[in-house]
Amino acid sequence: MNRKITFAQAVNEAIGQAMQRDRSVICFGLGADDPKGVFGTTLGLQKQFGPERVFDTPTSENGMTGIGVGAALNGIRPVMTHQRLDFFLLAMDQLVNNAAKWHYMFGGNGNVPITIRLILGRGWGQGPTHSQNLQSWFAHIPGLKVVAPASAADAKGLLLASIFDNNPVVFLEQRWLHNMEGEVPEQFYTTPLGEAQLLQSGADITIVSHSFMSVEAVRAANILKSHGIHCDVIDLRTLAPLDWNTISTSVQKTGRLMALDTSHSFCSYAAEIVARASEQHYTKFKAAPRRIALPDVPAPTSMALTKNFYPSAREICEAALQMVGKSVKIDAKLFETGSPHDVPGPWFKGPF
Amino acid sequence: MNKDAVLDSSVLMQLYHRQMLVRLTEEEIAKRYPEGKMRCPVHLCTGQDAVSAAVGCALKPDDLCVSTHRSHGHYIGKGGDIKRMLAEIYGKAGGCSSGKGGSMHLVDRSVGYIGSTAIVGNTIPVGVGLGLSIKLKGSHQVSCVFFGDGAVEEGAFFEAANFAVLRGLPVLFLCENNFFSVYSPLRVRQPEGRKIHEMVRGLGLKAEDGDGNDIVEVYTKTKNAIDYIRSNSAPYFLEFYTYRWREHCGPFFDNNLGYRSEQEYLEWKERDPVELYRRRLVEQHQVDPKKLEQIDSSIMREIEAAFEFADASPFPEEGELYTQVFADSQGGVK
């Protein structure tokens, strides 16, 4: 059995091993060398690899992204870090107009092997501009790869694959996953981009998920199993390119599709999954496909308002029961996590 | 002693050749554009030719360069392949970007021309990033970033320039001040009396200005700036005043629109960089005008051959629509 480390430690280990392996890998971002090391993900890297390769930056999201793009065009592999995705919105020009298109619009003359780590907040009053999940924006842009791991092992393997990919990769880290532990091999390894993972197998419902919603999906699937409902739980891991085959095969088997999303429902990633499955497998459906996503309102701050904002295992179970036409009463205790709804666990004491 | 004495006669003739190549190519594009075969926007640089030619000649072939929407001159000045530039504007497979970029996305990595893009100010950080890569690799190249007076109004400029100063990166910021952002004059965009090169000194940039229609001045100042960058590990900012003759986008003239006066245009045309330099070579350097005419003729033959290449080059196969979205990632892991 492998040793257990947290998601954040796995990210840290991946960057360290990439830098060890290849001198062209550099790591920068606001706070990259600060005492907290971006939630522990960059701790110790500057000491090990020096200030030329690991450095703090000016508060210039767009400029620094473009600088990363320029360095990448000349053989450097930058790993860029943002403590919240929301700040990175200032850099959409460099991401969308340059990083995503360079290889295509110059007919293959130049490529941009940059990895952009974006951390997504949730809970503890993070509110409207510290907890946005904009994966559908990124996945909409041709030329970008979008990665959203749900486990520590995948965080390491997918981050290493992202760093050594020859294309721009947006790497999404849910803050609530950072402290979750998992078995992680110590050696260098890559987990291929574009391959989903089947976390559980069952013939009744296909649950397609990513990032933190995969944690809720597994909890829900376990509860459903004890009530005789068996789910395929597909953790996408990579949102672009999409592993459509795994979804398609499963939907044809179960005839029921539930797409989970960490973001708003309208024009969401889950909407794309439902649309595509509906186009291709209309005749196979035994029940209308479902999206489980956030309501189409900004993330509120008050603990009272976030209570019904984030869907969890409970909503997944309720939807599943409707889809299979069962009316079973699930004991509410099964949904309790032992923590208030606005924190990932008792370890989380804020402030961000 | 005349002030060009420091320049070798081969440099003087190289400058002439390069400037004429820019001018005659742009004017031939303007002439042929109405044929409808160049089916993309073109932003011609006629009138600004001296900066393109002189900076390109001052940079070494392995120095790197990025540019803007008005980039034909920068590409030609850096030594880019004209045949492939024209084929690109014609949307052909033989184009420098395989027909996927057009006039606003030129590239010739064999001469260090990394790319030009269409969004104002957006290659400034990219050029600074090239500077960062040069420093990390410990090579002695310089990264030259071309932009206009409008781009210094973008946040991207300040962000990138700040970082270049902070880290001492080998970047030449090359600002062509042609006084207009599309049709918007400088006076509605920047406070009266401000000088761009003076303003950027506040960022810690070494900076100076110059006459962008005097090719020898541009060349000399650029050479000095590059020497400074190489020996001091620090960026440098040059602002050259110049003027685009033709419309913002397209082959025609647009003084009839009223955003600038015919009088202003004529005053700049009096200071045509090509004519000024031709006169100077003949009067100060005793160059035989016939020799210059021969150069012009040989350049025209080269340009005509390049247009023939572009016209004859095949269009991309339809399947090319779907290629090169992603770079191959085999061998990424070392």
Coordinates of N, CA and C in Angstrom, one line a residue, chain B residues 17-117:
Chain B
H17 N 18.2 49.2 -48.8 CA 17.5 48.0 -49.4 C 16.3 47.5 -48.5
R18 N 16.6 47.5 -47.3 CA 15.5 47.0 -46.4 C 14.3 47.9 -46.4
Q19 N 14.6 49.2 -46.3 CA 13.5 50.2 -46.3 C 12.7 50.2 -47.6
M20 N 13.4 50.0 -48.7 CA 12.7 49.9 -50.0 C 11.9 48.7 -50.1
L21 N 12.4 47.6 -49.5 CA 11.7 46.3 -49.5 C 10.3 46.5 -48.8
V22 N 10.4 47.2 -47.7 CA 9.2 47.4 -46.9 C 8.2 48.3 -47.7
R23 N 8.7 49.4 -48.2 CA 7.9 50.4 -48.9 C 7.3 49.8 -50.2
L24 N 8.1 49.2 -51.0 CA 7.6 48.7 -52.3 C 6.6 47.5 -52.1
T25 N 6.9 46.7 -51.1 CA 5.9 45.6 -50.8 C 4.6 46.1 -50.4
E26 N 4.6 47.0 -49.4 CA 3.3 47.6 -48.9 C 2.6 48.3 -50.0
E27 N 3.3 49.0 -50.9 CA 2.6 49.8 -51.9 C 2.0 48.8 -53.0
E28 N 2.7 47.7 -53.2 CA 2.2 46.7 -54.2 C 1.0 46.0 -53.6
I29 N 1.0 45.8 -52.3 CA -0.2 45.2 -51.6 C -1.4 46.2 -51.8
A30 N -1.1 47.5 -51.6 CA -2.2 48.5 -51.7 C -2.7 48.5 -53.2
K31 N -1.8 48.3 -54.1 CA -2.2 48.4 -55.5 C -3.1 47.2 -55.9
R32 N -2.7 46.0 -55.4 CA -3.4 44.8 -55.8 C -4.5 44.4 -54.9
Y33 N -4.7 45.0 -53.8 CA -5.7 44.6 -52.8 C -7.1 44.7 -53.4
P34 N -7.4 45.7 -54.2 CA -8.8 45.7 -54.8 C -9.1 44.5 -55.7
E35 N -8.1 43.7 -56.1 CA -8.4 42.5 -56.9 C -9.2 41.5 -56.1
G36 N -9.2 41.6 -54.8 CA -10.1 40.8 -54.0 C -9.5 39.4 -53.7
K37 N -8.2 39.3 -53.9 CA -7.5 38.0 -53.6 C -6.9 38.0 -52.2
M38 N -6.7 39.1 -51.7 CA -6.2 39.2 -50.3 C -7.4 39.4 -49.4
R39 N -8.0 38.3 -48.9 CA -9.3 38.4 -48.3 C -9.1 38.4 -46.7
C40 N -8.4 39.4 -46.3 CA -8.2 39.6 -44.8 C -7.9 41.1 -44.6
P41 N -8.1 41.6 -43.4 CA -7.8 43.0 -43.1 C -6.3 43.2 -43.3
V42 N -5.9 44.3 -43.9 CA -4.4 44.6 -43.9 C -4.2 46.0 -43.3
H43 N -3.2 46.1 -42.5 CA -2.9 47.4 -41.9 C -1.5 47.8 -42.4
L44 N -1.5 48.7 -43.4 CA -0.2 49.0 -44.1 C 0.6 50.0 -43.3
C45 N 1.9 49.9 -43.5 CA 2.8 50.8 -42.6 C 3.5 51.8 -43.5
T46 N 3.1 52.0 -44.7 CA 3.7 53.0 -45.5 C 3.8 54.4 -44.8
G47 N 4.9 54.9 -44.8 CA 5.2 56.2 -44.0 C 6.0 55.9 -42.7
Q48 N 5.8 54.6 -42.2 CA 6.5 54.2 -41.0 C 7.7 53.3 -41.4
D49 N 8.0 53.2 -42.6 CA 8.9 52.2 -43.1 C 10.3 52.2 -42.5
A50 N 10.8 53.5 -42.1 CA 12.1 53.6 -41.6 C 12.3 52.9 -40.3
V51 N 11.3 52.9 -39.4 CA 11.5 52.2 -38.2 C 11.6 50.7 -38.4
S52 N 10.7 50.2 -39.2 CA 10.7 48.7 -39.5 C 12.1 48.3 -40.0
A53 N 12.6 49.0 -41.0 CA 13.8 48.6 -41.6 C 15.0 48.8 -40.7
A54 N 15.1 49.9 -40.0 CA 16.3 50.2 -39.2 C 16.3 49.3 -38.0
V55 N 15.2 49.1 -37.3 CA 15.2 48.2 -36.1 C 15.6 46.8 -36.5
G56 N 15.0 46.3 -37.6 CA 15.3 45.0 -38.1 C 16.7 44.8 -38.4
C57 N 17.4 45.8 -39.0 CA 18.8 45.7 -39.3 C 19.7 45.8 -38.1
A58 N 19.2 46.6 -37.1 CA 20.0 46.7 -35.8 C 20.0 45.4 -35.0
L59 N 18.9 44.7 -35.1 CA 18.8 43.4 -34.3 C 19.6 42.4 -35.0
K60 N 20.1 41.4 -34.2 CA 20.8 40.3 -34.9 C 19.8 39.3 -35.3
P61 N 20.2 38.4 -36.3 CA 19.2 37.4 -36.7 C 18.6 36.5 -35.6
D62 N 19.4 36.2 -34.6 CA 18.9 35.4 -33.6 C 18.2 36.2 -32.4
D63 N 18.2 37.5 -32.5 CA 17.4 38.2 -31.5 C 15.9 38.0 -31.9
L64 N 15.1 38.0 -30.8 CA 13.7 37.7 -31.0 C 12.8 38.9 -31.1
C65 N 11.6 38.7 -31.7 CA 10.8 39.9 -32.0 C 9.3 39.5 -32.0
V66 N 8.5 40.4 -31.4 CA 7.0 40.2 -31.5 C 6.4 41.5 -31.9
S67 N 5.2 41.5 -32.5 CA 4.7 42.7 -33.0 C 3.2 42.7 -33.0
T68 N 2.6 43.6 -33.8 CA 1.2 44.0 -33.7 C 0.4 43.7 -35.0
H69 N -0.8 44.3 -35.0 CA -1.6 44.2 -36.2 C -0.9 44.9 -37.5
R70 N -0.1 45.9 -37.2 CA 0.5 46.6 -38.3 C 2.0 46.1 -38.4
S71 N 2.1 44.9 -38.9 CA 3.4 44.2 -38.7 C 4.1 43.8 -40.0
H72 N 3.6 44.1 -41.1 CA 4.3 43.7 -42.4 C 5.8 44.2 -42.4
G73 N 5.9 45.5 -42.0 CA 7.2 46.1 -42.0 C 8.2 45.5 -41.0
H74 N 7.6 45.2 -39.8 CA 8.5 44.6 -38.8 C 9.0 43.2 -39.3
Y75 N 8.1 42.5 -39.9 CA 8.4 41.1 -40.4 C 9.5 41.2 -41.5
I76 N 9.3 42.1 -42.4 CA 10.2 42.3 -43.5 C 11.5 42.8 -43.0
G77 N 11.4 43.8 -42.1 CA 12.6 44.4 -41.5 C 13.5 43.4 -40.8
K78 N 12.9 42.4 -40.1 CA 13.6 41.4 -39.4 C 14.2 40.3 -40.3
G79 N 13.8 40.4 -41.6 CA 14.4 39.5 -42.5 C 13.4 38.3 -42.8
G80 N 12.1 38.5 -42.5 CA 11.1 37.5 -42.8 C 11.0 37.2 -44.3
D81 N 10.5 36.0 -44.6 CA 10.4 35.6 -46.0 C 9.1 36.3 -46.6
I82 N 9.4 37.1 -47.6 CA 8.2 37.9 -48.2 C 7.3 37.0 -49.0
K83 N 7.8 36.0 -49.6 CA 6.9 35.0 -50.4 C 5.9 34.4 -49.4
R84 N 6.4 34.0 -48.3 CA 5.5 33.3 -47.3 C 4.6 34.4 -46.6
M85 N 5.0 35.6 -46.5 CA 4.1 36.6 -45.9 C 2.9 36.9 -46.9
L86 N 3.3 37.0 -48.2 CA 2.2 37.3 -49.1 C 1.3 36.1 -49.3
A87 N 1.9 34.9 -49.3 CA 1.0 33.7 -49.4 C 0.1 33.7 -48.2
E88 N 0.6 34.1 -47.1 CA -0.3 34.1 -45.9 C -1.5 35.1 -46.1
I89 N -1.1 36.3 -46.6 CA -2.2 37.3 -46.8 C -3.2 36.8 -47.9
Y90 N -2.7 36.0 -48.8 CA -3.6 35.3 -49.8 C -4.3 34.1 -49.2
G91 N -4.0 33.8 -48.0 CA -4.7 32.6 -47.4 C -4.3 31.3 -47.9
K92 N -3.1 31.2 -48.3 CA -2.6 30.0 -49.0 C -1.8 29.0 -48.0
A93 N -1.8 27.8 -48.4 CA -1.1 26.8 -47.6 C 0.4 27.1 -47.5
G94 N 1.0 27.8 -48.5 CA 2.4 28.1 -48.4 C 2.7 29.4 -47.6
G95 N 1.6 29.9 -46.9 CA 1.8 31.1 -46.1 C 2.6 30.7 -44.8
C96 N 3.2 31.8 -44.2 CA 4.0 31.6 -43.0 C 3.2 31.0 -41.9
S97 N 1.9 31.2 -41.9 CA 1.1 30.5 -40.8 C 0.1 29.6 -41.5
S98 N 0.5 29.0 -42.6 CA -0.3 28.0 -43.3 C -1.7 28.5 -43.6
G99 N -1.9 29.8 -43.7 CA -3.2 30.3 -44.1 C -4.1 30.5 -42.9
K100 N -3.7 30.2 -41.7 CA -4.5 30.2 -40.5 C -4.5 31.6 -39.8
G101 N -3.5 32.4 -40.2 CA -3.3 33.6 -39.4 C -3.7 34.9 -40.2
G102 N -3.3 34.9 -41.5 CA -3.5 36.1 -42.2 C -2.5 37.2 -41.9
S103 N -2.8 38.4 -42.4 CA -1.9 39.6 -42.3 C -1.6 39.9 -40.9
M104 N -2.5 39.7 -39.9 CA -2.3 40.1 -38.5 C -1.6 39.0 -37.7
H105 N -1.3 37.8 -38.3 CA -0.6 36.8 -37.5 C 0.6 36.2 -38.4
L106 N 1.7 37.0 -38.4 CA 2.8 36.6 -39.2 C 3.9 36.0 -38.3
V107 N 4.6 35.0 -38.8 CA 5.7 34.4 -38.1 C 6.8 33.9 -39.0
D108 N 8.0 34.1 -38.5 CA 9.1 33.4 -39.2 C 10.2 33.2 -38.2
R109 N 10.1 32.0 -37.5 CA 11.0 31.7 -36.4 C 12.4 31.6 -36.9
S110 N 12.6 31.3 -38.2 CA 14.0 31.1 -38.6 C 14.8 32.4 -38.5
V111 N 14.1 33.6 -38.5 CA 14.8 34.9 -38.3 C 14.4 35.5 -36.9
G112 N 13.9 34.7 -36.0 CA 13.6 35.2 -34.7 C 12.3 36.0 -34.6
Y113 N 11.5 36.0 -35.7 CA 10.2 36.7 -35.6 C 9.2 35.7 -35.1
I114 N 8.9 35.8 -33.8 CA 8.1 34.8 -33.1 C 6.6 35.0 -33.3
G115 N 6.2 36.2 -33.7 CA 4.8 36.3 -34.0 C 4.2 37.7 -33.8
S116 N 3.2 38.0 -34.6 CA 2.5 39.3 -34.4 C 1.0 39.0 -34.2
T117 N 0.4 39.7 -33.3 CA -1.0 39.4 -33.0 C -1.9 40.7 -33.2

